mmCIF file of C-alpha atoms in Angstrom:
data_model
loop_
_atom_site.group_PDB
_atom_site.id
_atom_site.type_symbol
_atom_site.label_atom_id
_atom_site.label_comp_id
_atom_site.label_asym_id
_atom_site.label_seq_id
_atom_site.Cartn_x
_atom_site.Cartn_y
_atom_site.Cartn_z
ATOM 1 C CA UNK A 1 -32.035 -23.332 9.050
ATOM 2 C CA UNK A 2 -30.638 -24.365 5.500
ATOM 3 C CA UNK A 3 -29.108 -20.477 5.254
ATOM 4 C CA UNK A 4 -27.324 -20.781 8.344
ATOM 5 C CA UNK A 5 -25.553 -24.359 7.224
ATOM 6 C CA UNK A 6 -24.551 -22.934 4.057
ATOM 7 C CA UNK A 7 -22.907 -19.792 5.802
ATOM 8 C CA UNK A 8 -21.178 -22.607 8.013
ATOM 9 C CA UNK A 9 -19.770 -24.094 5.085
ATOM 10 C CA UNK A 10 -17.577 -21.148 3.963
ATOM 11 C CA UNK A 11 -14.482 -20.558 5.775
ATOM 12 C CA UNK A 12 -13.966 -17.072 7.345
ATOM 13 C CA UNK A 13 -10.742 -16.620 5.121
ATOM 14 C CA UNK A 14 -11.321 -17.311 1.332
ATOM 15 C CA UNK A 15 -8.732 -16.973 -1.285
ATOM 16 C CA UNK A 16 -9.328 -14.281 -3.869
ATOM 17 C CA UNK A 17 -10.037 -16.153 -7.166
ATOM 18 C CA UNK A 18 -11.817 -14.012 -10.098
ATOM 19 C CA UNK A 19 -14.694 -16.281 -9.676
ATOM 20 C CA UNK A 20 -15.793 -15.584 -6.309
ATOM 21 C CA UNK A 21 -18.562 -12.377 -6.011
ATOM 22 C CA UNK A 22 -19.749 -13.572 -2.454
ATOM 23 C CA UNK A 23 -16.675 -12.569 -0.611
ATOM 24 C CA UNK A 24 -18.093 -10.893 2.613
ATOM 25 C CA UNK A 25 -17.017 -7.808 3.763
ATOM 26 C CA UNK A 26 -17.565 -5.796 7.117
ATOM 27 C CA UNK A 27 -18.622 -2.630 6.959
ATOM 28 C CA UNK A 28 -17.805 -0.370 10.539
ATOM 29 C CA UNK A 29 -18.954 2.963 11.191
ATOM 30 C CA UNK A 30 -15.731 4.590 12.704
ATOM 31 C CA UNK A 31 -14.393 8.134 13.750
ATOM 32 C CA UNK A 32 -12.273 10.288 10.887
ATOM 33 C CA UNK A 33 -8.903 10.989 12.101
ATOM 34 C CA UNK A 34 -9.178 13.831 9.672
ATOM 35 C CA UNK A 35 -12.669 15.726 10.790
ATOM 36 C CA UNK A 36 -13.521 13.821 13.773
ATOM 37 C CA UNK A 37 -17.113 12.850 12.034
ATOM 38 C CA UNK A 38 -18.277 9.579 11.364
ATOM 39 C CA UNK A 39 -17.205 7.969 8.134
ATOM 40 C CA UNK A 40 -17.179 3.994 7.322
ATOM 41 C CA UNK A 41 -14.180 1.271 7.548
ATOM 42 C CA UNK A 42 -15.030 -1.871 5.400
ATOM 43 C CA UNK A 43 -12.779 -4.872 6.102
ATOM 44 C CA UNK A 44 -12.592 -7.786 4.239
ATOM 45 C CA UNK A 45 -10.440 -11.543 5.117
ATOM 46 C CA UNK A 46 -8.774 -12.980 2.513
ATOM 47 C CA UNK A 47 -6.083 -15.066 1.274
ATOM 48 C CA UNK A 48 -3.994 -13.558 -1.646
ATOM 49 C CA UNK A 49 -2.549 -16.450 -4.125
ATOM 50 C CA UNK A 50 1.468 -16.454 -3.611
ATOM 51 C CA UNK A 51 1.087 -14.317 -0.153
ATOM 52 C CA UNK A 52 -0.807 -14.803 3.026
ATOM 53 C CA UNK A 53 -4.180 -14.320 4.581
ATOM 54 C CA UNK A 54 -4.816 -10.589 4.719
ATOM 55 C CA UNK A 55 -7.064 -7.890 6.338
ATOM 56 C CA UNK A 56 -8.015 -5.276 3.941
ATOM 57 C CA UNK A 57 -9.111 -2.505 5.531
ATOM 58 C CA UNK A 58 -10.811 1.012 3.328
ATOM 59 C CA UNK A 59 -11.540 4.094 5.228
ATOM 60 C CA UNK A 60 -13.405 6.634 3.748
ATOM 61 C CA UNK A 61 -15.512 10.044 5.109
ATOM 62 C CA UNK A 62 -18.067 11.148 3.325
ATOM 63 C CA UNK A 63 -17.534 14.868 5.059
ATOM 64 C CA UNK A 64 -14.243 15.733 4.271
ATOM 65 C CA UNK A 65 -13.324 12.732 1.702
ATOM 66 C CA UNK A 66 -10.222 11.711 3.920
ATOM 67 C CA UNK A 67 -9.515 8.172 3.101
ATOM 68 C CA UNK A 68 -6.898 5.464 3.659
ATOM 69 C CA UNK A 69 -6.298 2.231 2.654
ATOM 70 C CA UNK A 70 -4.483 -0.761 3.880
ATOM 71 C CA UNK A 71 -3.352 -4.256 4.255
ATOM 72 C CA UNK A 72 -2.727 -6.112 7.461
ATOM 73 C CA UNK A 73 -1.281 -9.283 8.014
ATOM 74 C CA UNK A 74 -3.939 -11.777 9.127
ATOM 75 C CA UNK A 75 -1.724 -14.326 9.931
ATOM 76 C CA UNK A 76 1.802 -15.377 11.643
ATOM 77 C CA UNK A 77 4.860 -13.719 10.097
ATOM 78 C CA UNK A 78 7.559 -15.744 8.506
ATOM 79 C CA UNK A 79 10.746 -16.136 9.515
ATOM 80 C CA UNK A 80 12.496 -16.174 6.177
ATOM 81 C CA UNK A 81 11.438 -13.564 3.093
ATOM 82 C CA UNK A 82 11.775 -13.429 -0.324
ATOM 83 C CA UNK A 83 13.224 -10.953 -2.083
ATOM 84 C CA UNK A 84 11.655 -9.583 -5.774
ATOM 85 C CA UNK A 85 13.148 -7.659 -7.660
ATOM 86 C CA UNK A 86 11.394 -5.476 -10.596
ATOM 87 C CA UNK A 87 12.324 -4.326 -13.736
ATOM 88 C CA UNK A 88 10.767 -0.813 -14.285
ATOM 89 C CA UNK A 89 11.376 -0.262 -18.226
ATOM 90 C CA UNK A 90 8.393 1.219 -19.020
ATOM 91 C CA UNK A 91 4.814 2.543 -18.683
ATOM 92 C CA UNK A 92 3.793 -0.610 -18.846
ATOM 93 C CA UNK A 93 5.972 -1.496 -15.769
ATOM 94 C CA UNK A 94 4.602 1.588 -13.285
ATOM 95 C CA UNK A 95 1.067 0.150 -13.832
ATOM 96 C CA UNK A 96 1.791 -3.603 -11.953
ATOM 97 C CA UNK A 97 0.292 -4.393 -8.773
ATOM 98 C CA UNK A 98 2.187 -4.652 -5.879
ATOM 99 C CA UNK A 99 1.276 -5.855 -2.724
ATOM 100 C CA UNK A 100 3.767 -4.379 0.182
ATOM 101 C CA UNK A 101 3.200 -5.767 3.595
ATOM 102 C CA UNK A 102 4.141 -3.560 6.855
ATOM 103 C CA UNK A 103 6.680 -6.016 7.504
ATOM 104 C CA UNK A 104 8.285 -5.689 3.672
ATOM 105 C CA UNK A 105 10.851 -3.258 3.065
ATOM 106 C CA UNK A 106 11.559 -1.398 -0.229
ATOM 107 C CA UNK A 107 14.383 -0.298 -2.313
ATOM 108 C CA UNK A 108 15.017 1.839 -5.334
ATOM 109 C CA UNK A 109 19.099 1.247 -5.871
ATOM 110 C CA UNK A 110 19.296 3.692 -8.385
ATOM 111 C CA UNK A 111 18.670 6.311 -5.932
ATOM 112 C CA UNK A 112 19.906 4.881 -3.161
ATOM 113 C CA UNK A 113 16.491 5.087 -1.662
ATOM 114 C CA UNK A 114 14.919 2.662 0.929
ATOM 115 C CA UNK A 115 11.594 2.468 2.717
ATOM 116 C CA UNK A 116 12.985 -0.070 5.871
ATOM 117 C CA UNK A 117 10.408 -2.864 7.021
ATOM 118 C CA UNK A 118 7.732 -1.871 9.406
ATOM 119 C CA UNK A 119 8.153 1.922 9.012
ATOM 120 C CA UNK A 120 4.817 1.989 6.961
ATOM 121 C CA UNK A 121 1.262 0.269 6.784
ATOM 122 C CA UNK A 122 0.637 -2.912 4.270
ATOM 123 C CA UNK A 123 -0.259 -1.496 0.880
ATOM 124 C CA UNK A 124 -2.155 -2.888 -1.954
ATOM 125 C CA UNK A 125 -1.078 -0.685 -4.638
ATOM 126 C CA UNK A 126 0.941 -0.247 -8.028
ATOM 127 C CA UNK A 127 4.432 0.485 -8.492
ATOM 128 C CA UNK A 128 3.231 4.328 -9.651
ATOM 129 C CA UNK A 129 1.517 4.294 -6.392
ATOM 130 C CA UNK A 130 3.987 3.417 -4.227
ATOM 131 C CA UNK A 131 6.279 6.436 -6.089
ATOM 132 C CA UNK A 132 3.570 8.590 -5.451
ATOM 133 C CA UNK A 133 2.843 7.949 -2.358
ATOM 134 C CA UNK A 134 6.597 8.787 -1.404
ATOM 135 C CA UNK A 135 6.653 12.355 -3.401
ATOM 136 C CA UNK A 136 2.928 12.986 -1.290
ATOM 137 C CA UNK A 137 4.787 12.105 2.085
ATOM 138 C CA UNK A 138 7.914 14.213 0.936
ATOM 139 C CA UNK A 139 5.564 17.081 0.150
ATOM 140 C CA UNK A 140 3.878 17.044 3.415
ATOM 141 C CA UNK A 141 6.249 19.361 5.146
ATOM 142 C CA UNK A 142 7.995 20.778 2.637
ATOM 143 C CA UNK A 143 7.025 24.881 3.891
ATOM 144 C CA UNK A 144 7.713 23.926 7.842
ATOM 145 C CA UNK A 145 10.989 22.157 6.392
ATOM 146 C CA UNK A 146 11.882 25.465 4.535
ATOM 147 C CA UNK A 147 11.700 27.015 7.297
ATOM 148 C CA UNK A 148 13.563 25.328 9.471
ATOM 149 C CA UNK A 149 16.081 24.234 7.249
ATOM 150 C CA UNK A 150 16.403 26.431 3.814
ATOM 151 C CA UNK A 151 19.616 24.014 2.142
ATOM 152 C CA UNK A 152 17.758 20.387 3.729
ATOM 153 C CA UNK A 153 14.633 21.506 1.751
ATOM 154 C CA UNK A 154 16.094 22.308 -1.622
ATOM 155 C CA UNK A 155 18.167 18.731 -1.364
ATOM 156 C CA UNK A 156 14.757 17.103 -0.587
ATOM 157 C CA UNK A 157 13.136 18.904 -3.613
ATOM 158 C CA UNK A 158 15.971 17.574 -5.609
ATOM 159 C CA UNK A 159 15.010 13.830 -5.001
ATOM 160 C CA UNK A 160 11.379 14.627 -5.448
ATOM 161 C CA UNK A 161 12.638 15.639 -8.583
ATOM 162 C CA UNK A 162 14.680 12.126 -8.995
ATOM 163 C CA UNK A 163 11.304 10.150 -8.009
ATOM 164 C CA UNK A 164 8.772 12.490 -10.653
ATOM 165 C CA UNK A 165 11.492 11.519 -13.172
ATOM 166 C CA UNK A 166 10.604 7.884 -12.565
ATOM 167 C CA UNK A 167 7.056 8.325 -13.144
ATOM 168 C CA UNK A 168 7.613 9.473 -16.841
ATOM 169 C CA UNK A 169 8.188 6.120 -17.729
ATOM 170 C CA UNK A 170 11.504 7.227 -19.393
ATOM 171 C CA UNK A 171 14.155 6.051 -17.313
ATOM 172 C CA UNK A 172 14.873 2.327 -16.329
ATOM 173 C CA UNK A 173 14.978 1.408 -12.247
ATOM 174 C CA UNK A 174 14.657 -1.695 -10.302
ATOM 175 C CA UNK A 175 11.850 -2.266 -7.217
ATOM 176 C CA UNK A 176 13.441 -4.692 -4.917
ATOM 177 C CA UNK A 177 10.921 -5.336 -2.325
#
């Protein structure tokens, strides 16, 4: 009976503090968009300092090693933003944490490159991440693209280009998010 008041006690959404090891997580067993076998989704409610309360969500198959992560808003969305803007000047720089919610859009101005609001999933990542993440999608259909479209191919190679630049560490940028 005294395990079940203590469980009570803790609210369902917690606030991620470096303290805290007894944050509970849900593990799912759930179908792999990738292989259609079973692999596991492990979920976990928090609150992140200077955010909002959050689902994060990890997907992973242990048959074909498909897996995805995400964040999901786990509460109301505000009306009014903020806007941040980084600094990239350095290694340094590509390794900080960034926390991109689906409703949070993106912009390199140096490029002249924008990810709009709601046109991806939340991401907990790091600013090399998020880079990467937009060469990998690029990529994806690169050959069909080729294809289809010879000169639209070669100008998209060209910014992949711009973006691997970026992750040398070597040129300056800002991350407005």
């Amino acid at each position: 009976m005294a395990e079940k008041e203590v469980a009570a006690e803790k609210p369902l959404i917690r606030d991620i503090d470096g303290g805290d090891d007894d944050l509970e997580q849900m593990s799912i067993e759930s179908l792999c968009v990738s292989c259609e076998k079973s692999g596991t989704t492990r979920l976990l409610l928090t609150r992140i300092p200077h955010f909002k309360e959050v689902i994060i969500a990890s997907f992973s198959c242990p048959h074909c090693n498909y897996e995805n992560k995400e964040i999901q808003s786990a509460g109301e969305i505000q009306e009014k933003g903020c806007v941040w803007t980084l600094d990239v000047k350095s290694l340094e720089d590509l390794g900080r944490q960034v926390v991109k919610s689906d409703s949070a859009g993106l912009r390199i101005p140096e490029l002249d490159f924008e990810i709009p609001s709601r046109s991806q999933p939340g991401i907990f990542t790091t600013v090399e991440g998020l880079i990467q993440r937009t060469v990998d999608g690029l990529n994806q259909q690169q050959v069909a693209r080729r294809l289809i479209d010879a000169a639209l191919a070669d100008s998209i190679d060209v910014f992949i280009g711009k973006l691997k630049n970026l992750l040398s560490g070597t040129e300056h940028f800002q991350l407005v998010r």
